[in-house]
Every structure is written in structure tokens, then in C-alpha cells.
């Protein structure tokens, strides 16, 4: 069983001189769209993030606490992937035009679509948005047990941050030794 009380790991992205948009491939029944700020979209977001990011299904207050009250919150940076018109995954990409630093927040897919390439599409979408908005750097936080997500982030160009907590180097070494690239 994984420890849930450890500080989240950090991964960083730095725009390269040859940064290019990533190709996003999804099975034909999947589409990407922006969050439209409706109550239906808030409910869809809550439905998705209950599967791994929150302690069960929350309410509008949870959305406010985790999203609207987040210092970098921009509703234009919130996306869904839909399967046959029903939201099944989400990602938030917050870009600061002053610091040119982005933050990837609340990445989650419903269990029914995991293993379909959705995480790869979300990571590609994040990198494309970072590049399109002129970001020079970005970061995200993750947990040790999210090895499939970490592998996806690595492939998208994010790198482990070994500083920040005394146990980060050992934790990263353990994770990276288990991930086959």
C-alpha cells in the first residue's frame, strides 16, 4: 500500500529551442473540448476527479476549493476529453503570461477509459497549450503510485525535480527503476 501522507513529487518542463507542438491522437469516439463553466460541466468534472484525485464525489464547494480558489485558476485552461459526447477525462493548464510559467493541475481520467491513450493525449494537450501560450517553464505535482502518469509525463518532456524534499531523490530513484521506457 502506498503512503498517502508524503509530499507530492514535482516534475518540471522547460521549453526547448526546438519546441514543437505534439501530435494528439485519440480513438475516433473521443474528442477534446474546453470547460464551458456550466453547472453541468462542474458536475462532470466532479464525476471524473472522484476517481483518484479526491476522497469520493464532492460538491460545488470542492470545485471552488480545488479550482476556483487556486491562485492560477483560469477557466479557459480547463479541458475535457469526451467519449461519445460524455466527459471522461480532464486536465487544467494554467499559464502565467507575466512569469511565462505554467502549472498542470488536476489531471484525471475515469477508470473506464484508462489504457486508451487518454493520458498521452492530455499530456500532449498540456505541452501544446504551454507552447502556444509562450510558456518557458511549467511544473506539475504527482504521487509516487501514479507510475503510468509519470511515464506519460516523462515522454511528454517533463523531468523529475530531485530537490524540494529530502526524500525526493530516493523516491524518484525507486520510481524510475520501476518504469520501463
mmCIF file with all atom_site columns, C-alpha atoms in Angstrom:
data_model
loop_
_atom_site.group_PDB
_atom_site.id
_atom_site.type_symbol
_atom_site.label_atom_id
_atom_site.label_alt_id
_atom_site.label_comp_id
_atom_site.label_asym_id
_atom_site.label_entity_id
_atom_site.label_seq_id
_atom_site.pdbx_PDB_ins_code
_atom_site.Cartn_x
_atom_site.Cartn_y
_atom_site.Cartn_z
_atom_site.occupancy
_atom_site.B_iso_or_equiv
_atom_site.pdbx_formal_charge
_atom_site.auth_seq_id
_atom_site.auth_comp_id
_atom_site.auth_asym_id
_atom_site.auth_atom_id
_atom_site.pdbx_PDB_model_num
ATOM 1   C CA . UNK A 1 1   ? 0.000   0.000  0.000   1.00 0.00 ? 1   UNK A CA 1
ATOM 2   C CA . UNK A 1 2   ? 1.281   3.449  -0.935  1.00 0.00 ? 2   UNK A CA 1
ATOM 3   C CA . UNK A 1 3   ? 1.712   6.160  1.667   1.00 0.00 ? 3   UNK A CA 1
ATOM 4   C CA . UNK A 1 4   ? -0.737  8.974  1.014   1.00 0.00 ? 4   UNK A CA 1
ATOM 5   C CA . UNK A 1 5   ? 0.804   11.396 3.523   1.00 0.00 ? 5   UNK A CA 1
ATOM 6   C CA . UNK A 1 6   ? 4.038   12.083 1.646   1.00 0.00 ? 6   UNK A CA 1
ATOM 7   C CA . UNK A 1 7   ? 4.696   15.402 -0.034  1.00 0.00 ? 7   UNK A CA 1
ATOM 8   C CA . UNK A 1 8   ? 3.753   15.272 -3.704  1.00 0.00 ? 8   UNK A CA 1
ATOM 9   C CA . UNK A 1 9   ? 6.560   14.853 -6.177  1.00 0.00 ? 9   UNK A CA 1
ATOM 10  C CA . UNK A 1 10  ? 7.280   17.631 -8.661  1.00 0.00 ? 10  UNK A CA 1
ATOM 11  C CA . UNK A 1 11  ? 8.010   17.362 -12.367 1.00 0.00 ? 11  UNK A CA 1
ATOM 12  C CA . UNK A 1 12  ? 9.277   20.262 -14.462 1.00 0.00 ? 12  UNK A CA 1
ATOM 13  C CA . UNK A 1 13  ? 9.046   21.149 -18.124 1.00 0.00 ? 13  UNK A CA 1
ATOM 14  C CA . UNK A 1 14  ? 11.392  23.584 -19.865 1.00 0.00 ? 14  UNK A CA 1
ATOM 15  C CA . UNK A 1 15  ? 10.663  24.809 -23.358 1.00 0.00 ? 15  UNK A CA 1
ATOM 16  C CA . UNK A 1 16  ? 13.423  23.759 -25.703 1.00 0.00 ? 16  UNK A CA 1
ATOM 17  C CA . UNK A 1 17  ? 14.689  25.954 -28.529 1.00 0.00 ? 17  UNK A CA 1
ATOM 18  C CA . UNK A 1 18  ? 13.188  23.465 -30.973 1.00 0.00 ? 18  UNK A CA 1
ATOM 19  C CA . UNK A 1 19  ? 9.883   23.060 -29.127 1.00 0.00 ? 19  UNK A CA 1
ATOM 20  C CA . UNK A 1 20  ? 7.209   21.765 -31.466 1.00 0.00 ? 20  UNK A CA 1
ATOM 21  C CA . UNK A 1 21  ? 3.562   21.004 -30.969 1.00 0.00 ? 21  UNK A CA 1
ATOM 22  C CA . UNK A 1 22  ? 2.844   17.375 -30.181 1.00 0.00 ? 22  UNK A CA 1
ATOM 23  C CA . UNK A 1 23  ? 0.529   15.304 -32.322 1.00 0.00 ? 23  UNK A CA 1
ATOM 24  C CA . UNK A 1 24  ? -2.538  14.297 -30.350 1.00 0.00 ? 24  UNK A CA 1
ATOM 25  C CA . UNK A 1 25  ? -4.134  11.031 -31.372 1.00 0.00 ? 25  UNK A CA 1
ATOM 26  C CA . UNK A 1 26  ? -7.388  9.798  -29.929 1.00 0.00 ? 26  UNK A CA 1
ATOM 27  C CA . UNK A 1 27  ? -9.644  6.910  -30.881 1.00 0.00 ? 27  UNK A CA 1
ATOM 28  C CA . UNK A 1 28  ? -12.482 8.151  -33.127 1.00 0.00 ? 28  UNK A CA 1
ATOM 29  C CA . UNK A 1 29  ? -15.119 8.178  -30.370 1.00 0.00 ? 29  UNK A CA 1
ATOM 30  C CA . UNK A 1 30  ? -13.073 10.657 -28.295 1.00 0.00 ? 30  UNK A CA 1
ATOM 31  C CA . UNK A 1 31  ? -12.951 14.451 -28.652 1.00 0.00 ? 31  UNK A CA 1
ATOM 32  C CA . UNK A 1 32  ? -11.331 17.315 -26.736 1.00 0.00 ? 32  UNK A CA 1
ATOM 33  C CA . UNK A 1 33  ? -13.231 20.396 -25.650 1.00 0.00 ? 33  UNK A CA 1
ATOM 34  C CA . UNK A 1 34  ? -12.903 23.286 -23.239 1.00 0.00 ? 34  UNK A CA 1
ATOM 35  C CA . UNK A 1 35  ? -14.746 23.554 -19.962 1.00 0.00 ? 35  UNK A CA 1
ATOM 36  C CA . UNK A 1 36  ? -17.763 25.819 -20.524 1.00 0.00 ? 36  UNK A CA 1
ATOM 37  C CA . UNK A 1 37  ? -18.311 26.973 -16.902 1.00 0.00 ? 37  UNK A CA 1
ATOM 38  C CA . UNK A 1 38  ? -21.813 25.482 -16.765 1.00 0.00 ? 38  UNK A CA 1
ATOM 39  C CA . UNK A 1 39  ? -23.106 23.627 -13.728 1.00 0.00 ? 39  UNK A CA 1
ATOM 40  C CA . UNK A 1 40  ? -23.258 20.516 -15.936 1.00 0.00 ? 40  UNK A CA 1
ATOM 41  C CA . UNK A 1 41  ? -19.515 20.848 -16.598 1.00 0.00 ? 41  UNK A CA 1
ATOM 42  C CA . UNK A 1 42  ? -18.758 21.354 -12.906 1.00 0.00 ? 42  UNK A CA 1
ATOM 43  C CA . UNK A 1 43  ? -20.729 18.168 -12.194 1.00 0.00 ? 43  UNK A CA 1
ATOM 44  C CA . UNK A 1 44  ? -18.890 16.309 -14.965 1.00 0.00 ? 44  UNK A CA 1
ATOM 45  C CA . UNK A 1 45  ? -15.552 17.480 -13.530 1.00 0.00 ? 45  UNK A CA 1
ATOM 46  C CA . UNK A 1 46  ? -16.586 16.286 -10.061 1.00 0.00 ? 46  UNK A CA 1
ATOM 47  C CA . UNK A 1 47  ? -17.637 12.932 -11.541 1.00 0.00 ? 47  UNK A CA 1
ATOM 48  C CA . UNK A 1 48  ? -14.204 12.449 -13.117 1.00 0.00 ? 48  UNK A CA 1
ATOM 49  C CA . UNK A 1 49  ? -11.883 13.601 -10.313 1.00 0.00 ? 49  UNK A CA 1
ATOM 50  C CA . UNK A 1 50  ? -13.530 11.364 -7.736  1.00 0.00 ? 50  UNK A CA 1
ATOM 51  C CA . UNK A 1 51  ? -11.555 8.527  -9.352  1.00 0.00 ? 51  UNK A CA 1
ATOM 52  C CA . UNK A 1 52  ? -8.142  9.139  -7.903  1.00 0.00 ? 52  UNK A CA 1
ATOM 53  C CA . UNK A 1 53  ? -7.809  12.821 -7.078  1.00 0.00 ? 53  UNK A CA 1
ATOM 54  C CA . UNK A 1 54  ? -10.361 13.360 -4.318  1.00 0.00 ? 54  UNK A CA 1
ATOM 55  C CA . UNK A 1 55  ? -11.819 11.374 -1.470  1.00 0.00 ? 55  UNK A CA 1
ATOM 56  C CA . UNK A 1 56  ? -15.013 10.432 -3.242  1.00 0.00 ? 56  UNK A CA 1
ATOM 57  C CA . UNK A 1 57  ? -17.580 12.505 -5.099  1.00 0.00 ? 57  UNK A CA 1
ATOM 58  C CA . UNK A 1 58  ? -17.541 16.100 -3.958  1.00 0.00 ? 58  UNK A CA 1
ATOM 59  C CA . UNK A 1 59  ? -19.896 19.006 -4.490  1.00 0.00 ? 59  UNK A CA 1
ATOM 60  C CA . UNK A 1 60  ? -19.639 22.548 -5.885  1.00 0.00 ? 60  UNK A CA 1
ATOM 61  C CA . UNK A 1 61  ? -17.641 23.586 -2.802  1.00 0.00 ? 61  UNK A CA 1
ATOM 62  C CA . UNK A 1 62  ? -14.924 21.075 -3.710  1.00 0.00 ? 62  UNK A CA 1
ATOM 63  C CA . UNK A 1 63  ? -14.696 22.553 -7.204  1.00 0.00 ? 63  UNK A CA 1
ATOM 64  C CA . UNK A 1 64  ? -14.386 26.030 -5.713  1.00 0.00 ? 64  UNK A CA 1
ATOM 65  C CA . UNK A 1 65  ? -11.709 24.903 -3.244  1.00 0.00 ? 65  UNK A CA 1
ATOM 66  C CA . UNK A 1 66  ? -9.592  22.945 -5.733  1.00 0.00 ? 66  UNK A CA 1
ATOM 67  C CA . UNK A 1 67  ? -10.109 25.053 -8.817  1.00 0.00 ? 67  UNK A CA 1
ATOM 68  C CA . UNK A 1 68  ? -11.680 28.491 -8.490  1.00 0.00 ? 68  UNK A CA 1
ATOM 69  C CA . UNK A 1 69  ? -9.672  29.362 -5.377  1.00 0.00 ? 69  UNK A CA 1
ATOM 70  C CA . UNK A 1 70  ? -6.406  28.092 -6.869  1.00 0.00 ? 70  UNK A CA 1
ATOM 71  C CA . UNK A 1 71  ? -4.088  31.084 -7.382  1.00 0.00 ? 71  UNK A CA 1
ATOM 72  C CA . UNK A 1 72  ? -3.546  30.351 -11.080 1.00 0.00 ? 72  UNK A CA 1
ATOM 73  C CA . UNK A 1 73  ? -7.114  29.364 -11.930 1.00 0.00 ? 73  UNK A CA 1
ATOM 74  C CA . UNK A 1 74  ? -8.212  30.210 -15.446 1.00 0.00 ? 74  UNK A CA 1
ATOM 75  C CA . UNK A 1 75  ? -11.409 28.523 -16.630 1.00 0.00 ? 75  UNK A CA 1
ATOM 76  C CA . UNK A 1 76  ? -10.126 28.815 -20.205 1.00 0.00 ? 76  UNK A CA 1
ATOM 77  C CA . UNK A 1 77  ? -7.350  26.387 -19.282 1.00 0.00 ? 77  UNK A CA 1
ATOM 78  C CA . UNK A 1 78  ? -9.689  23.597 -18.182 1.00 0.00 ? 78  UNK A CA 1
ATOM 79  C CA . UNK A 1 79  ? -10.335 20.844 -20.720 1.00 0.00 ? 79  UNK A CA 1
ATOM 80  C CA . UNK A 1 80  ? -12.334 17.663 -21.049 1.00 0.00 ? 80  UNK A CA 1
ATOM 81  C CA . UNK A 1 81  ? -11.859 14.643 -23.194 1.00 0.00 ? 81  UNK A CA 1
ATOM 82  C CA . UNK A 1 82  ? -15.239 13.200 -24.057 1.00 0.00 ? 82  UNK A CA 1
ATOM 83  C CA . UNK A 1 83  ? -16.174 9.735  -25.197 1.00 0.00 ? 83  UNK A CA 1
ATOM 84  C CA . UNK A 1 84  ? -19.258 9.842  -27.405 1.00 0.00 ? 84  UNK A CA 1
ATOM 85  C CA . UNK A 1 85  ? -20.069 13.303 -26.022 1.00 0.00 ? 85  UNK A CA 1
ATOM 86  C CA . UNK A 1 86  ? -19.693 12.393 -22.331 1.00 0.00 ? 86  UNK A CA 1
ATOM 87  C CA . UNK A 1 87  ? -16.764 13.884 -20.355 1.00 0.00 ? 87  UNK A CA 1
ATOM 88  C CA . UNK A 1 88  ? -14.411 11.126 -19.207 1.00 0.00 ? 88  UNK A CA 1
ATOM 89  C CA . UNK A 1 89  ? -11.098 12.915 -18.524 1.00 0.00 ? 89  UNK A CA 1
ATOM 90  C CA . UNK A 1 90  ? -9.947  16.368 -17.509 1.00 0.00 ? 90  UNK A CA 1
ATOM 91  C CA . UNK A 1 91  ? -6.828  18.491 -17.292 1.00 0.00 ? 91  UNK A CA 1
ATOM 92  C CA . UNK A 1 92  ? -6.201  22.070 -16.213 1.00 0.00 ? 92  UNK A CA 1
ATOM 93  C CA . UNK A 1 93  ? -3.392  24.063 -17.776 1.00 0.00 ? 93  UNK A CA 1
ATOM 94  C CA . UNK A 1 94  ? -2.765  27.407 -16.099 1.00 0.00 ? 94  UNK A CA 1
ATOM 95  C CA . UNK A 1 95  ? -0.410  29.787 -17.922 1.00 0.00 ? 95  UNK A CA 1
ATOM 96  C CA . UNK A 1 96  ? 1.005   32.917 -16.315 1.00 0.00 ? 96  UNK A CA 1
ATOM 97  C CA . UNK A 1 97  ? 1.777   35.483 -19.042 1.00 0.00 ? 97  UNK A CA 1
ATOM 98  C CA . UNK A 1 98  ? 3.927   37.544 -16.672 1.00 0.00 ? 98  UNK A CA 1
ATOM 99  C CA . UNK A 1 99  ? 6.261   34.824 -15.379 1.00 0.00 ? 99  UNK A CA 1
ATOM 100 C CA . UNK A 1 100 ? 5.901   32.630 -18.506 1.00 0.00 ? 100 UNK A CA 1
ATOM 101 C CA . UNK A 1 101 ? 5.440   29.687 -16.161 1.00 0.00 ? 101 UNK A CA 1
ATOM 102 C CA . UNK A 1 102 ? 2.639   27.167 -16.436 1.00 0.00 ? 102 UNK A CA 1
ATOM 103 C CA . UNK A 1 103 ? 1.095   24.764 -13.989 1.00 0.00 ? 103 UNK A CA 1
ATOM 104 C CA . UNK A 1 104 ? -0.596  21.480 -14.883 1.00 0.00 ? 104 UNK A CA 1
ATOM 105 C CA . UNK A 1 105 ? -3.379  20.766 -12.393 1.00 0.00 ? 105 UNK A CA 1
ATOM 106 C CA . UNK A 1 106 ? -5.979  18.062 -11.689 1.00 0.00 ? 106 UNK A CA 1
ATOM 107 C CA . UNK A 1 107 ? -5.228  15.518 -14.420 1.00 0.00 ? 107 UNK A CA 1
ATOM 108 C CA . UNK A 1 108 ? -7.619  12.584 -14.235 1.00 0.00 ? 108 UNK A CA 1
ATOM 109 C CA . UNK A 1 109 ? -9.389  10.019 -16.402 1.00 0.00 ? 109 UNK A CA 1
ATOM 110 C CA . UNK A 1 110 ? -12.363 7.883  -15.475 1.00 0.00 ? 110 UNK A CA 1
ATOM 111 C CA . UNK A 1 111 ? -11.375 4.251  -14.889 1.00 0.00 ? 111 UNK A CA 1
ATOM 112 C CA . UNK A 1 112 ? -13.411 3.107  -17.900 1.00 0.00 ? 112 UNK A CA 1
ATOM 113 C CA . UNK A 1 113 ? -11.109 4.944  -20.341 1.00 0.00 ? 113 UNK A CA 1
ATOM 114 C CA . UNK A 1 114 ? -7.729  4.300  -18.766 1.00 0.00 ? 114 UNK A CA 1
ATOM 115 C CA . UNK A 1 115 ? -5.393  2.455  -21.084 1.00 0.00 ? 115 UNK A CA 1
ATOM 116 C CA . UNK A 1 116 ? -6.940  4.054  -24.206 1.00 0.00 ? 116 UNK A CA 1
ATOM 117 C CA . UNK A 1 117 ? -4.221  6.685  -24.743 1.00 0.00 ? 117 UNK A CA 1
ATOM 118 C CA . UNK A 1 118 ? -6.155  9.393  -22.922 1.00 0.00 ? 118 UNK A CA 1
ATOM 119 C CA . UNK A 1 119 ? -3.253  10.273 -20.619 1.00 0.00 ? 119 UNK A CA 1
ATOM 120 C CA . UNK A 1 120 ? -0.927  10.653 -23.582 1.00 0.00 ? 120 UNK A CA 1
ATOM 121 C CA . UNK A 1 121 ? -3.461  12.938 -25.259 1.00 0.00 ? 121 UNK A CA 1
ATOM 122 C CA . UNK A 1 122 ? -3.830  15.016 -22.076 1.00 0.00 ? 122 UNK A CA 1
ATOM 123 C CA . UNK A 1 123 ? -0.043  15.383 -21.722 1.00 0.00 ? 123 UNK A CA 1
ATOM 124 C CA . UNK A 1 124 ? 0.226   16.376 -25.388 1.00 0.00 ? 124 UNK A CA 1
ATOM 125 C CA . UNK A 1 125 ? -2.560  18.900 -24.943 1.00 0.00 ? 125 UNK A CA 1
ATOM 126 C CA . UNK A 1 126 ? -0.721  20.355 -21.937 1.00 0.00 ? 126 UNK A CA 1
ATOM 127 C CA . UNK A 1 127 ? 2.560   20.737 -23.807 1.00 0.00 ? 127 UNK A CA 1
ATOM 128 C CA . UNK A 1 128 ? 0.784   22.233 -26.827 1.00 0.00 ? 128 UNK A CA 1
ATOM 129 C CA . UNK A 1 129 ? -1.007  24.786 -24.655 1.00 0.00 ? 129 UNK A CA 1
ATOM 130 C CA . UNK A 1 130 ? 2.233   25.675 -22.850 1.00 0.00 ? 130 UNK A CA 1
ATOM 131 C CA . UNK A 1 131 ? 3.972   26.252 -26.179 1.00 0.00 ? 131 UNK A CA 1
ATOM 132 C CA . UNK A 1 132 ? 1.013   28.099 -27.721 1.00 0.00 ? 132 UNK A CA 1
ATOM 133 C CA . UNK A 1 133 ? 0.820   30.468 -24.754 1.00 0.00 ? 133 UNK A CA 1
ATOM 134 C CA . UNK A 1 134 ? 4.557   31.207 -24.833 1.00 0.00 ? 134 UNK A CA 1
ATOM 135 C CA . UNK A 1 135 ? 5.428   29.495 -21.565 1.00 0.00 ? 135 UNK A CA 1
ATOM 136 C CA . UNK A 1 136 ? 9.134   28.952 -20.932 1.00 0.00 ? 136 UNK A CA 1
ATOM 137 C CA . UNK A 1 137 ? 8.695   26.607 -17.966 1.00 0.00 ? 137 UNK A CA 1
ATOM 138 C CA . UNK A 1 138 ? 5.989   24.638 -16.211 1.00 0.00 ? 138 UNK A CA 1
ATOM 139 C CA . UNK A 1 139 ? 5.521   22.170 -13.409 1.00 0.00 ? 139 UNK A CA 1
ATOM 140 C CA . UNK A 1 140 ? 3.075   19.614 -12.111 1.00 0.00 ? 140 UNK A CA 1
ATOM 141 C CA . UNK A 1 141 ? 2.767   17.608 -8.941  1.00 0.00 ? 141 UNK A CA 1
ATOM 142 C CA . UNK A 1 142 ? 2.119   13.894 -8.734  1.00 0.00 ? 142 UNK A CA 1
ATOM 143 C CA . UNK A 1 143 ? 2.187   10.950 -6.385  1.00 0.00 ? 143 UNK A CA 1
ATOM 144 C CA . UNK A 1 144 ? 4.598   8.015  -6.242  1.00 0.00 ? 144 UNK A CA 1
ATOM 145 C CA . UNK A 1 145 ? 1.904   5.455  -7.062  1.00 0.00 ? 145 UNK A CA 1
ATOM 146 C CA . UNK A 1 146 ? 0.880   7.175  -10.309 1.00 0.00 ? 146 UNK A CA 1
ATOM 147 C CA . UNK A 1 147 ? 3.534   5.360  -12.319 1.00 0.00 ? 147 UNK A CA 1
ATOM 148 C CA . UNK A 1 148 ? 1.570   5.234  -15.616 1.00 0.00 ? 148 UNK A CA 1
ATOM 149 C CA . UNK A 1 149 ? 1.014   9.003  -15.395 1.00 0.00 ? 149 UNK A CA 1
ATOM 150 C CA . UNK A 1 150 ? 4.670   9.627  -14.525 1.00 0.00 ? 150 UNK A CA 1
ATOM 151 C CA . UNK A 1 151 ? 5.756   7.569  -17.540 1.00 0.00 ? 151 UNK A CA 1
ATOM 152 C CA . UNK A 1 152 ? 3.431   9.649  -19.733 1.00 0.00 ? 152 UNK A CA 1
ATOM 153 C CA . UNK A 1 153 ? 4.790   12.916 -18.312 1.00 0.00 ? 153 UNK A CA 1
ATOM 154 C CA . UNK A 1 154 ? 8.357   11.768 -18.919 1.00 0.00 ? 154 UNK A CA 1
ATOM 155 C CA . UNK A 1 155 ? 7.531   11.003 -22.564 1.00 0.00 ? 155 UNK A CA 1
ATOM 156 C CA . UNK A 1 156 ? 5.988   14.488 -22.892 1.00 0.00 ? 156 UNK A CA 1
ATOM 157 C CA . UNK A 1 157 ? 9.239   16.103 -21.723 1.00 0.00 ? 157 UNK A CA 1
ATOM 158 C CA . UNK A 1 158 ? 8.645   16.613 -18.000 1.00 0.00 ? 158 UNK A CA 1
ATOM 159 C CA . UNK A 1 159 ? 11.582  15.729 -15.750 1.00 0.00 ? 159 UNK A CA 1
ATOM 160 C CA . UNK A 1 160 ? 11.693  14.787 -12.078 1.00 0.00 ? 160 UNK A CA 1
ATOM 161 C CA . UNK A 1 161 ? 12.643  17.515 -9.627  1.00 0.00 ? 161 UNK A CA 1
ATOM 162 C CA . UNK A 1 162 ? 15.024  15.961 -7.146  1.00 0.00 ? 162 UNK A CA 1
ATOM 163 C CA . UNK A 1 163 ? 15.136  18.995 -4.870  1.00 0.00 ? 163 UNK A CA 1
ATOM 164 C CA . UNK A 1 164 ? 12.397  20.274 -2.596  1.00 0.00 ? 164 UNK A CA 1
ATOM 165 C CA . UNK A 1 165 ? 12.202  17.491 -0.047  1.00 0.00 ? 165 UNK A CA 1
ATOM 166 C CA . UNK A 1 166 ? 14.965  15.370 1.445   1.00 0.00 ? 166 UNK A CA 1
ATOM 167 C CA . UNK A 1 167 ? 13.294  12.164 0.299   1.00 0.00 ? 167 UNK A CA 1
ATOM 168 C CA . UNK A 1 168 ? 12.695  13.215 -3.336  1.00 0.00 ? 168 UNK A CA 1
ATOM 169 C CA . UNK A 1 169 ? 15.941  11.705 -4.725  1.00 0.00 ? 169 UNK A CA 1
ATOM 170 C CA . UNK A 1 170 ? 15.323  8.265  -3.220  1.00 0.00 ? 170 UNK A CA 1
ATOM 171 C CA . UNK A 1 171 ? 11.655  8.298  -4.186  1.00 0.00 ? 171 UNK A CA 1
ATOM 172 C CA . UNK A 1 172 ? 12.473  9.275  -7.761  1.00 0.00 ? 172 UNK A CA 1
ATOM 173 C CA . UNK A 1 173 ? 15.187  6.619  -7.961  1.00 0.00 ? 173 UNK A CA 1
ATOM 174 C CA . UNK A 1 174 ? 12.703  3.965  -6.831  1.00 0.00 ? 174 UNK A CA 1
ATOM 175 C CA . UNK A 1 175 ? 10.033  5.083  -9.304  1.00 0.00 ? 175 UNK A CA 1
ATOM 176 C CA . UNK A 1 176 ? 12.374  5.427  -12.261 1.00 0.00 ? 176 UNK A CA 1
ATOM 177 C CA . UNK A 1 177 ? 13.836  1.991  -11.642 1.00 0.00 ? 177 UNK A CA 1
ATOM 178 C CA . UNK A 1 178 ? 10.338  0.520  -11.935 1.00 0.00 ? 178 UNK A CA 1
ATOM 179 C CA . UNK A 1 179 ? 9.275   2.375  -15.088 1.00 0.00 ? 179 UNK A CA 1
ATOM 180 C CA . UNK A 1 180 ? 10.287  0.819  -18.373 1.00 0.00 ? 180 UNK A CA 1
ATOM 181 C CA . UNK A 1 181 ? 10.705  3.430  -21.085 1.00 0.00 ? 181 UNK A CA 1
#
